[in-house]
PDB file of C-alpha atoms in Angstrom:
ATOM      1  CA  UNK R 124     104.978  77.503 123.910  1.00 93.00           C
ATOM      2  CA  UNK R 125     103.059  80.651 122.988  1.00 97.00           C
ATOM      3  CA  UNK R 126     101.329  80.789 119.628  1.00 98.00           C
ATOM      4  CA  UNK R 127     101.203  83.793 117.311  1.00 98.00           C
ATOM      5  CA  UNK R 128      98.726  83.393 114.458  1.00 98.00           C
ATOM      6  CA  UNK R 129      98.841  85.709 111.445  1.00 99.00           C
ATOM      7  CA  UNK R 130      95.873  85.690 109.068  1.00 98.00           C
ATOM      8  CA  UNK R 131      97.051  86.826 105.647  1.00 97.00           C
ATOM      9  CA  UNK R 132     100.351  86.287 103.826  1.00 97.00           C
ATOM     10  CA  UNK R 133     100.387  89.534 101.893  1.00 94.00           C
ATOM     11  CA  UNK R 134     102.890  92.326 102.449  1.00 92.00           C
ATOM     12  CA  UNK R 135     101.601  93.178 105.930  1.00 94.00           C
ATOM     13  CA  UNK R 136     101.260  89.624 107.194  1.00 97.00           C
ATOM     14  CA  UNK R 137     104.620  88.523 105.798  1.00 97.00           C
ATOM     15  CA  UNK R 138     106.427  91.513 107.292  1.00 97.00           C
ATOM     16  CA  UNK R 139     104.890  91.023 110.734  1.00 98.00           C
ATOM     17  CA  UNK R 140     105.658  87.296 110.758  1.00 98.00           C
ATOM     18  CA  UNK R 141     109.246  87.719 109.550  1.00 98.00           C
ATOM     19  CA  UNK R 142     110.101  90.600 111.880  1.00 98.00           C
ATOM     20  CA  UNK R 143     108.642  88.901 114.954  1.00 98.00           C
ATOM     21  CA  UNK R 144     110.308  85.596 114.087  1.00 97.00           C
ATOM     22  CA  UNK R 145     113.649  87.395 114.492  1.00 96.00           C
ATOM     23  CA  UNK R 146     112.705  89.248 117.670  1.00 96.00           C
ATOM     24  CA  UNK R 147     110.843  86.564 119.632  1.00 97.00           C
ATOM     25  CA  UNK R 148     112.692  83.605 121.200  1.00 96.00           C
ATOM     26  CA  UNK R 149     112.234  80.677 118.835  1.00 93.00           C
ATOM     27  CA  UNK R 150     111.990  78.167 121.687  1.00 94.00           C
ATOM     28  CA  UNK R 151     109.153  80.136 123.289  1.00 97.00           C
ATOM     29  CA  UNK R 152     107.056  81.181 120.275  1.00 98.00           C
ATOM     30  CA  UNK R 153     105.414  79.378 117.392  1.00 98.00           C
ATOM     31  CA  UNK R 154     104.514  81.680 114.497  1.00 98.00           C
ATOM     32  CA  UNK R 155     101.975  80.505 111.928  1.00 98.00           C
ATOM     33  CA  UNK R 156     100.671  82.321 108.853  1.00 98.00           C
ATOM     34  CA  UNK R 157      97.383  81.340 107.179  1.00 98.00           C
ATOM     35  CA  UNK R 158      96.349  82.261 103.637  1.00 97.00           C
ATOM     36  CA  UNK R 159      94.222  80.668 100.920  1.00 96.00           C
ATOM     37  CA  UNK R 160      96.174  82.237  98.043  1.00 95.00           C
ATOM     38  CA  UNK R 161      98.751  80.294  96.053  1.00 95.00           C
ATOM     39  CA  UNK R 162     100.781  83.354  95.117  1.00 96.00           C
ATOM     40  CA  UNK R 163     102.227  86.344  96.922  1.00 95.00           C
ATOM     41  CA  UNK R 164     101.892  89.504  94.830  1.00 95.00           C
ATOM     42  CA  UNK R 165     104.002  92.632  95.080  1.00 93.00           C
ATOM     43  CA  UNK R 166     100.929  94.834  94.762  1.00 93.00           C
ATOM     44  CA  UNK R 167     102.706  98.217  94.386  1.00 93.00           C
ATOM     45  CA  UNK R 168     103.896  96.856  91.041  1.00 96.00           C
ATOM     46  CA  UNK R 169     100.309  96.717  89.748  1.00 96.00           C
ATOM     47  CA  UNK R 170     100.489 100.481  89.208  1.00 96.00           C
ATOM     48  CA  UNK R 171     103.163 100.167  86.512  1.00 97.00           C
ATOM     49  CA  UNK R 172     101.741  97.171  84.631  1.00 98.00           C
ATOM     50  CA  UNK R 173      99.208  99.117  82.485  1.00 97.00           C
ATOM     51  CA  UNK R 174     102.086 101.290  81.202  1.00 97.00           C
ATOM     52  CA  UNK R 175     104.611  98.409  80.960  1.00 96.00           C
ATOM     53  CA  UNK R 176     107.087 100.543  82.897  1.00 94.00           C
ATOM     54  CA  UNK R 177     110.220  99.580  84.844  1.00 93.00           C
ATOM     55  CA  UNK R 178     109.991  95.917  83.908  1.00 94.00           C
ATOM     56  CA  UNK R 179     106.456  95.436  85.220  1.00 96.00           C
ATOM     57  CA  UNK R 180     104.503  93.794  82.421  1.00 94.00           C
ATOM     58  CA  UNK R 181     102.597  90.813  83.808  1.00 94.00           C
ATOM     59  CA  UNK R 182     102.305  88.039  86.370  1.00 94.00           C
ATOM     60  CA  UNK R 183     105.995  87.114  86.345  1.00 95.00           C
ATOM     61  CA  UNK R 184     106.839  90.690  87.331  1.00 95.00           C
ATOM     62  CA  UNK R 185     104.966  90.654  90.633  1.00 96.00           C
ATOM     63  CA  UNK R 186     104.019  87.066  91.560  1.00 96.00           C
ATOM     64  CA  UNK R 187     105.953  84.538  93.632  1.00 96.00           C
ATOM     65  CA  UNK R 188     104.949  81.355  95.435  1.00 96.00           C
ATOM     66  CA  UNK R 189     102.986  82.279  98.560  1.00 96.00           C
ATOM     67  CA  UNK R 190     105.564  80.625 100.837  1.00 96.00           C
ATOM     68  CA  UNK R 191     108.612  82.319  99.341  1.00 95.00           C
ATOM     69  CA  UNK R 192     108.575  85.648 101.275  1.00 96.00           C
ATOM     70  CA  UNK R 193     108.209  83.878 104.638  1.00 97.00           C
ATOM     71  CA  UNK R 194     111.255  83.024 106.717  1.00 96.00           C
ATOM     72  CA  UNK R 195     112.203  79.479 107.666  1.00 95.00           C
ATOM     73  CA  UNK R 196     111.113  80.072 111.269  1.00 96.00           C
ATOM     74  CA  UNK R 197     107.550  80.798 110.132  1.00 98.00           C
ATOM     75  CA  UNK R 198     105.042  78.002 109.579  1.00 98.00           C
ATOM     76  CA  UNK R 199     102.530  78.322 106.752  1.00 98.00           C
ATOM     77  CA  UNK R 200      99.036  76.848 106.492  1.00 98.00           C
ATOM     78  CA  UNK R 201      97.244  76.936 103.136  1.00 97.00           C
ATOM     79  CA  UNK R 202      93.602  77.353 104.102  1.00 97.00           C
ATOM     80  CA  UNK R 203      90.539  79.559 103.959  1.00 96.00           C
ATOM     81  CA  UNK R 204      89.540  81.315 107.192  1.00 97.00           C
ATOM     82  CA  UNK R 205      85.932  80.547 108.096  1.00 97.00           C
ATOM     83  CA  UNK R 206      85.415  81.725 111.665  1.00 97.00           C
ATOM     84  CA  UNK R 207      87.311  83.702 114.291  1.00 98.00           C
ATOM     85  CA  UNK R 208      86.304  82.841 117.868  1.00 97.00           C
ATOM     86  CA  UNK R 209      88.209  85.432 119.835  1.00 94.00           C
ATOM     87  CA  UNK R 210      86.603  84.474 123.144  1.00 96.00           C
ATOM     88  CA  UNK R 211      87.999  80.952 122.797  1.00 97.00           C
ATOM     89  CA  UNK R 212      91.131  82.204 120.983  1.00 97.00           C
ATOM     90  CA  UNK R 213      90.558  79.847 118.077  1.00 98.00           C
ATOM     91  CA  UNK R 214      90.249  80.196 114.301  1.00 98.00           C
ATOM     92  CA  UNK R 215      88.266  77.764 112.169  1.00 98.00           C
ATOM     93  CA  UNK R 216      89.817  77.140 108.752  1.00 98.00           C
ATOM     94  CA  UNK R 217      89.272  74.767 105.848  1.00 97.00           C
ATOM     95  CA  UNK R 218      92.322  72.874 107.129  1.00 96.00           C
ATOM     96  CA  UNK R 219      91.059  72.585 110.693  1.00 96.00           C
ATOM     97  CA  UNK R 220      91.054  74.562 113.917  1.00 97.00           C
ATOM     98  CA  UNK R 221      94.001  76.702 115.007  1.00 98.00           C
ATOM     99  CA  UNK R 222      94.358  78.183 118.477  1.00 97.00           C
ATOM    100  CA  UNK R 223      96.442  81.212 119.410  1.00 98.00           C
ATOM    101  CA  UNK R 224      97.690  83.448 122.190  1.00 98.00           C
ATOM    102  CA  UNK R 225      98.093  86.448 119.901  1.00 98.00           C
ATOM    103  CA  UNK R 226      96.231  87.078 116.653  1.00 98.00           C
ATOM    104  CA  UNK R 227      97.273  89.392 113.814  1.00 98.00           C
ATOM    105  CA  UNK R 228      94.685  90.258 111.161  1.00 97.00           C
ATOM    106  CA  UNK R 229      96.333  91.092 107.830  1.00 96.00           C
ATOM    107  CA  UNK R 230      93.687  89.836 105.435  1.00 93.00           C
ATOM    108  CA  UNK R 231      93.724  92.859 103.168  1.00 88.00           C
ATOM    109  CA  UNK R 232      90.713  94.180 101.303  1.00 84.00           C
ATOM    110  CA  UNK R 233      88.915  93.621  98.021  1.00 83.00           C
ATOM    111  CA  UNK R 234      87.442  95.810  95.319  1.00 84.00           C
ATOM    112  CA  UNK R 235      83.683  96.359  95.424  1.00 84.00           C
ATOM    113  CA  UNK R 236      82.734  97.995  92.081  1.00 84.00           C
ATOM    114  CA  UNK R 237      79.179  96.724  92.466  1.00 85.00           C
ATOM    115  CA  UNK R 238      78.628  99.308  95.209  1.00 83.00           C
ATOM    116  CA  UNK R 239      78.788 102.113  92.631  1.00 82.00           C
ATOM    117  CA  UNK R 240      75.832 101.963  90.269  1.00 85.00           C
ATOM    118  CA  UNK R 241      76.908 100.999  86.762  1.00 87.00           C
ATOM    119  CA  UNK R 242      80.595 100.570  87.567  1.00 85.00           C
ATOM    120  CA  UNK R 243      80.563  96.792  87.842  1.00 85.00           C
ATOM    121  CA  UNK R 244      79.111  96.439  84.342  1.00 88.00           C
ATOM    122  CA  UNK R 245      81.527  99.002  82.880  1.00 88.00           C
ATOM    123  CA  UNK R 246      84.754  97.455  84.172  1.00 89.00           C
ATOM    124  CA  UNK R 247      86.794  96.011  81.348  1.00 87.00           C
ATOM    125  CA  UNK R 248      84.924  98.100  78.768  1.00 87.00           C
ATOM    126  CA  UNK R 249      85.486 101.832  79.076  1.00 87.00           C
ATOM    127  CA  UNK R 250      86.285 101.720  82.792  1.00 92.00           C
ATOM    128  CA  UNK R 251      89.477 100.083  84.025  1.00 95.00           C
ATOM    129  CA  UNK R 252      91.442  99.608  87.235  1.00 94.00           C
ATOM    130  CA  UNK R 253      94.965  98.618  88.240  1.00 95.00           C
ATOM    131  CA  UNK R 254      93.943  97.363  91.709  1.00 93.00           C
ATOM    132  CA  UNK R 255      94.271  93.732  90.655  1.00 93.00           C
ATOM    133  CA  UNK R 256      96.785  91.769  88.607  1.00 95.00           C
ATOM    134  CA  UNK R 257      94.412  90.593  85.885  1.00 95.00           C
ATOM    135  CA  UNK R 258      92.749  94.003  85.737  1.00 95.00           C
ATOM    136  CA  UNK R 259      96.112  95.776  85.413  1.00 96.00           C
ATOM    137  CA  UNK R 260      97.205  93.462  82.579  1.00 97.00           C
ATOM    138  CA  UNK R 261      93.869  93.903  80.788  1.00 96.00           C
ATOM    139  CA  UNK R 262      94.341  97.684  81.033  1.00 97.00           C
ATOM    140  CA  UNK R 263      97.445  97.589  78.810  1.00 97.00           C
ATOM    141  CA  UNK R 264      95.758  97.305  75.428  1.00 97.00           C
ATOM    142  CA  UNK R 265      93.079 100.023  75.974  1.00 96.00           C
ATOM    143  CA  UNK R 266      95.744 102.393  77.284  1.00 96.00           C
ATOM    144  CA  UNK R 267      98.067 101.656  74.364  1.00 96.00           C
ATOM    145  CA  UNK R 268      95.251 102.251  71.868  1.00 96.00           C
ATOM    146  CA  UNK R 269      94.057 105.484  73.511  1.00 95.00           C
ATOM    147  CA  UNK R 270      94.978 108.336  71.171  1.00 95.00           C
ATOM    148  CA  UNK R 271      92.812 111.288  72.133  1.00 95.00           C
ATOM    149  CA  UNK R 272      90.001 112.328  74.442  1.00 95.00           C
ATOM    150  CA  UNK R 273      89.567 112.496  78.210  1.00 94.00           C
ATOM    151  CA  UNK R 274      91.080 110.183  80.812  1.00 94.00           C
ATOM    152  CA  UNK R 275      89.387 110.483  84.215  1.00 92.00           C
ATOM    153  CA  UNK R 276      91.245 109.044  87.191  1.00 92.00           C
ATOM    154  CA  UNK R 277      88.344 108.575  89.568  1.00 87.00           C
ATOM    155  CA  UNK R 278      88.493 107.578  93.236  1.00 84.00           C
ATOM    156  CA  UNK R 279      84.963 106.241  93.581  1.00 75.00           C
ATOM    157  CA  UNK R 280      84.753 106.195  97.381  1.00 70.00           C
ATOM    158  CA  UNK R 281      86.770 105.897 100.553  1.00 63.00           C
ATOM    159  CA  UNK R 282      88.459 103.967 102.020  1.00 70.00           C
ATOM    160  CA  UNK R 283      90.721 103.001  99.151  1.00 76.00           C
ATOM    161  CA  UNK R 284      93.790 100.778  99.286  1.00 81.00           C
ATOM    162  CA  UNK R 285      96.926 102.936  98.952  1.00 82.00           C
ATOM    163  CA  UNK R 286      95.233 106.359  98.575  1.00 79.00           C
ATOM    164  CA  UNK R 287      98.248 107.869  96.815  1.00 82.00           C
ATOM    165  CA  UNK R 288      98.230 105.300  93.982  1.00 90.00           C
ATOM    166  CA  UNK R 289      95.503 107.026  91.889  1.00 90.00           C
ATOM    167  CA  UNK R 290      97.514 110.252  92.047  1.00 86.00           C
ATOM    168  CA  UNK R 291     100.622 108.387  90.957  1.00 90.00           C
ATOM    169  CA  UNK R 292      98.624 106.849  88.113  1.00 94.00           C
ATOM    170  CA  UNK R 293      97.629 110.316  86.890  1.00 91.00           C
ATOM    171  CA  UNK R 294     101.280 111.416  86.876  1.00 89.00           C
ATOM    172  CA  UNK R 295     102.365 108.218  85.112  1.00 93.00           C
ATOM    173  CA  UNK R 296      99.646 108.703  82.499  1.00 94.00           C
ATOM    174  CA  UNK R 297     100.961 112.212  81.866  1.00 91.00           C
ATOM    175  CA  UNK R 298     104.476 110.798  81.411  1.00 92.00           C
ATOM    176  CA  UNK R 299     103.217 107.902  79.257  1.00 95.00           C
ATOM    177  CA  UNK R 300     101.320 110.105  76.815  1.00 95.00           C
ATOM    178  CA  UNK R 301     104.147 112.647  76.612  1.00 93.00           C
ATOM    179  CA  UNK R 302     106.571 109.885  75.625  1.00 94.00           C
ATOM    180  CA  UNK R 303     104.156 108.868  72.870  1.00 95.00           C
ATOM    181  CA  UNK R 304     103.916 112.466  71.685  1.00 96.00           C
ATOM    182  CA  UNK R 305     100.137 112.684  72.104  1.00 96.00           C
ATOM    183  CA  UNK R 306      99.802 114.454  75.473  1.00 93.00           C
ATOM    184  CA  UNK R 307      98.264 117.575  73.912  1.00 93.00           C
ATOM    185  CA  UNK R 308      95.390 115.484  72.553  1.00 96.00           C
ATOM    186  CA  UNK R 309      94.450 114.002  75.925  1.00 95.00           C
ATOM    187  CA  UNK R 310      92.914 115.706  78.937  1.00 93.00           C
ATOM    188  CA  UNK R 311      93.663 114.007  82.257  1.00 91.00           C
ATOM    189  CA  UNK R 312      91.265 114.678  85.126  1.00 89.00           C
ATOM    190  CA  UNK R 313      91.558 113.514  88.736  1.00 85.00           C
ATOM    191  CA  UNK R 314      88.345 113.302  90.776  1.00 84.00           C
ATOM    192  CA  UNK R 315      88.151 112.301  94.438  1.00 80.00           C
ATOM    193  CA  UNK R 316      85.466 112.404  97.175  1.00 79.00           C
ATOM    194  CA  UNK R 317      88.097 113.659  99.633  1.00 73.00           C
ATOM    195  CA  UNK R 318      88.391 117.374 100.388  1.00 69.00           C
ATOM    196  CA  UNK R 319      92.133 117.133  99.793  1.00 64.00           C
ATOM    197  CA  UNK R 320      93.671 114.941  97.093  1.00 61.00           C
ATOM    198  CA  UNK R 321      96.304 113.446  99.399  1.00 62.00           C
ATOM    199  CA  UNK R 322      97.590 113.454 102.970  1.00 60.00           C
ATOM    200  CA  UNK R 323     100.983 114.352 101.586  1.00 61.00           C
ATOM    201  CA  UNK R 324     101.455 118.123 101.896  1.00 66.00           C
ATOM    202  CA  UNK R 325     103.521 118.568  98.748  1.00 65.00           C
ATOM    203  CA  UNK R 326     101.146 116.452  96.676  1.00 63.00           C
ATOM    204  CA  UNK R 327      98.135 118.321  98.016  1.00 64.00           C
ATOM    205  CA  UNK R 328      99.773 121.684  97.277  1.00 66.00           C
ATOM    206  CA  UNK R 329     100.699 120.615  93.761  1.00 64.00           C
ATOM    207  CA  UNK R 330      97.284 119.185  92.972  1.00 62.00           C
ATOM    208  CA  UNK R 331      95.572 122.216  94.490  1.00 61.00           C
ATOM    209  CA  UNK R 332      97.304 124.282  91.819  1.00 61.00           C
ATOM    210  CA  UNK R 333      95.577 122.091  89.232  1.00 56.00           C
ATOM    211  CA  UNK R 334      92.047 122.565  90.602  1.00 52.00           C
ATOM    212  CA  UNK R 335      89.860 123.781  87.770  1.00 48.00           C
ATOM    213  CA  UNK R 336      92.471 122.486  85.332  1.00 48.00           C
ATOM    214  CA  UNK R 337      92.055 118.768  85.822  1.00 51.00           C
ATOM    215  CA  UNK R 338      91.913 118.092  89.578  1.00 47.00           C
ATOM    216  CA  UNK R 339      88.523 117.999  91.292  1.00 47.00           C
ATOM    217  CA  UNK R 340      88.344 117.345  95.042  1.00 47.00           C
ATOM    218  CA  UNK R 341      85.102 116.648  96.932  1.00 49.00           C
ATOM    219  CA  UNK R 342      83.621 114.753  93.982  1.00 53.00           C
ATOM    220  CA  UNK R 343      81.983 111.519  95.112  1.00 54.00           C
ATOM    221  CA  UNK R 344      80.870 109.087  92.415  1.00 53.00           C
ATOM    222  CA  UNK R 345      77.284 107.950  92.935  1.00 51.00           C
ATOM    223  CA  UNK R 346      76.660 106.492  89.499  1.00 54.00           C
ATOM    224  CA  UNK R 347      78.717 105.493  86.473  1.00 48.00           C
ATOM    225  CA  UNK R 348      77.336 105.886  82.957  1.00 58.00           C
ATOM    226  CA  UNK R 349      78.996 105.154  79.654  1.00 53.00           C
TER     227      UNK R 349
END
C-alpha cells in the first residue's frame, strides 16, 4: 500500500487530503495528516472578527476540532513535526516516525513582528493585527473605541499570507466607520512595499485612483515608532 503523508491540517492540508481520498483507490493508498494543533480555524473569518461582522465575533465563529474537517478515509496523527528526512522518505514526529511515498507540505506560516524594529513591542498597544484569532479578538475593543484620527493599514513586508486581506480590511474599516457615522473624522491610509497594491486588476486600478489620497505603494516599513 502506498502512503501519502500530509503535514498540516489547515485549509490547504485538509483540502488536499479530502480530495485525494476520493480520487485515489482506498485499497491502494493510505492517507495520513499530521498536525500539532487541537483546533482547525477558518482563517478567512479572522478578517471580520475585529468589526464583529457577519456573525464572526470570536473563537466559536471560526474554530472546530482539528479532526472535524477531515474525511473518514483520512487518518490523523496529533504530533509535532521535528525532522523531515526526504532521502529516506521519513518524518520524525513527537508521536514517532512516519514513512511515506508522497509528501505534501501544508504547514502554513507564522507572523514575525519581531523582524520589524519596534513592531513586536507595539502589538496590542497602538498596533494591531487580524492575522491570528486572539489578535483579531483583541482588536475589537480598540477599533470600537476609535473615534477620530488616522488608521494606517500597513503591509510591513512580503510575503504576506493572503495579500488581498489588508486591502479588504481597509474597505471594511471604511464601511464600519460610515455605519457609526464618524467616517469624516477618520483618515484611512493603506501602505504597502509592493509597487502595486494587489494582483487583482480591478483592485489595483481602484487603489491607484486613491494614490495621494490614502493609498501609498512602494512603502516598506523598516521601523515602527509610537
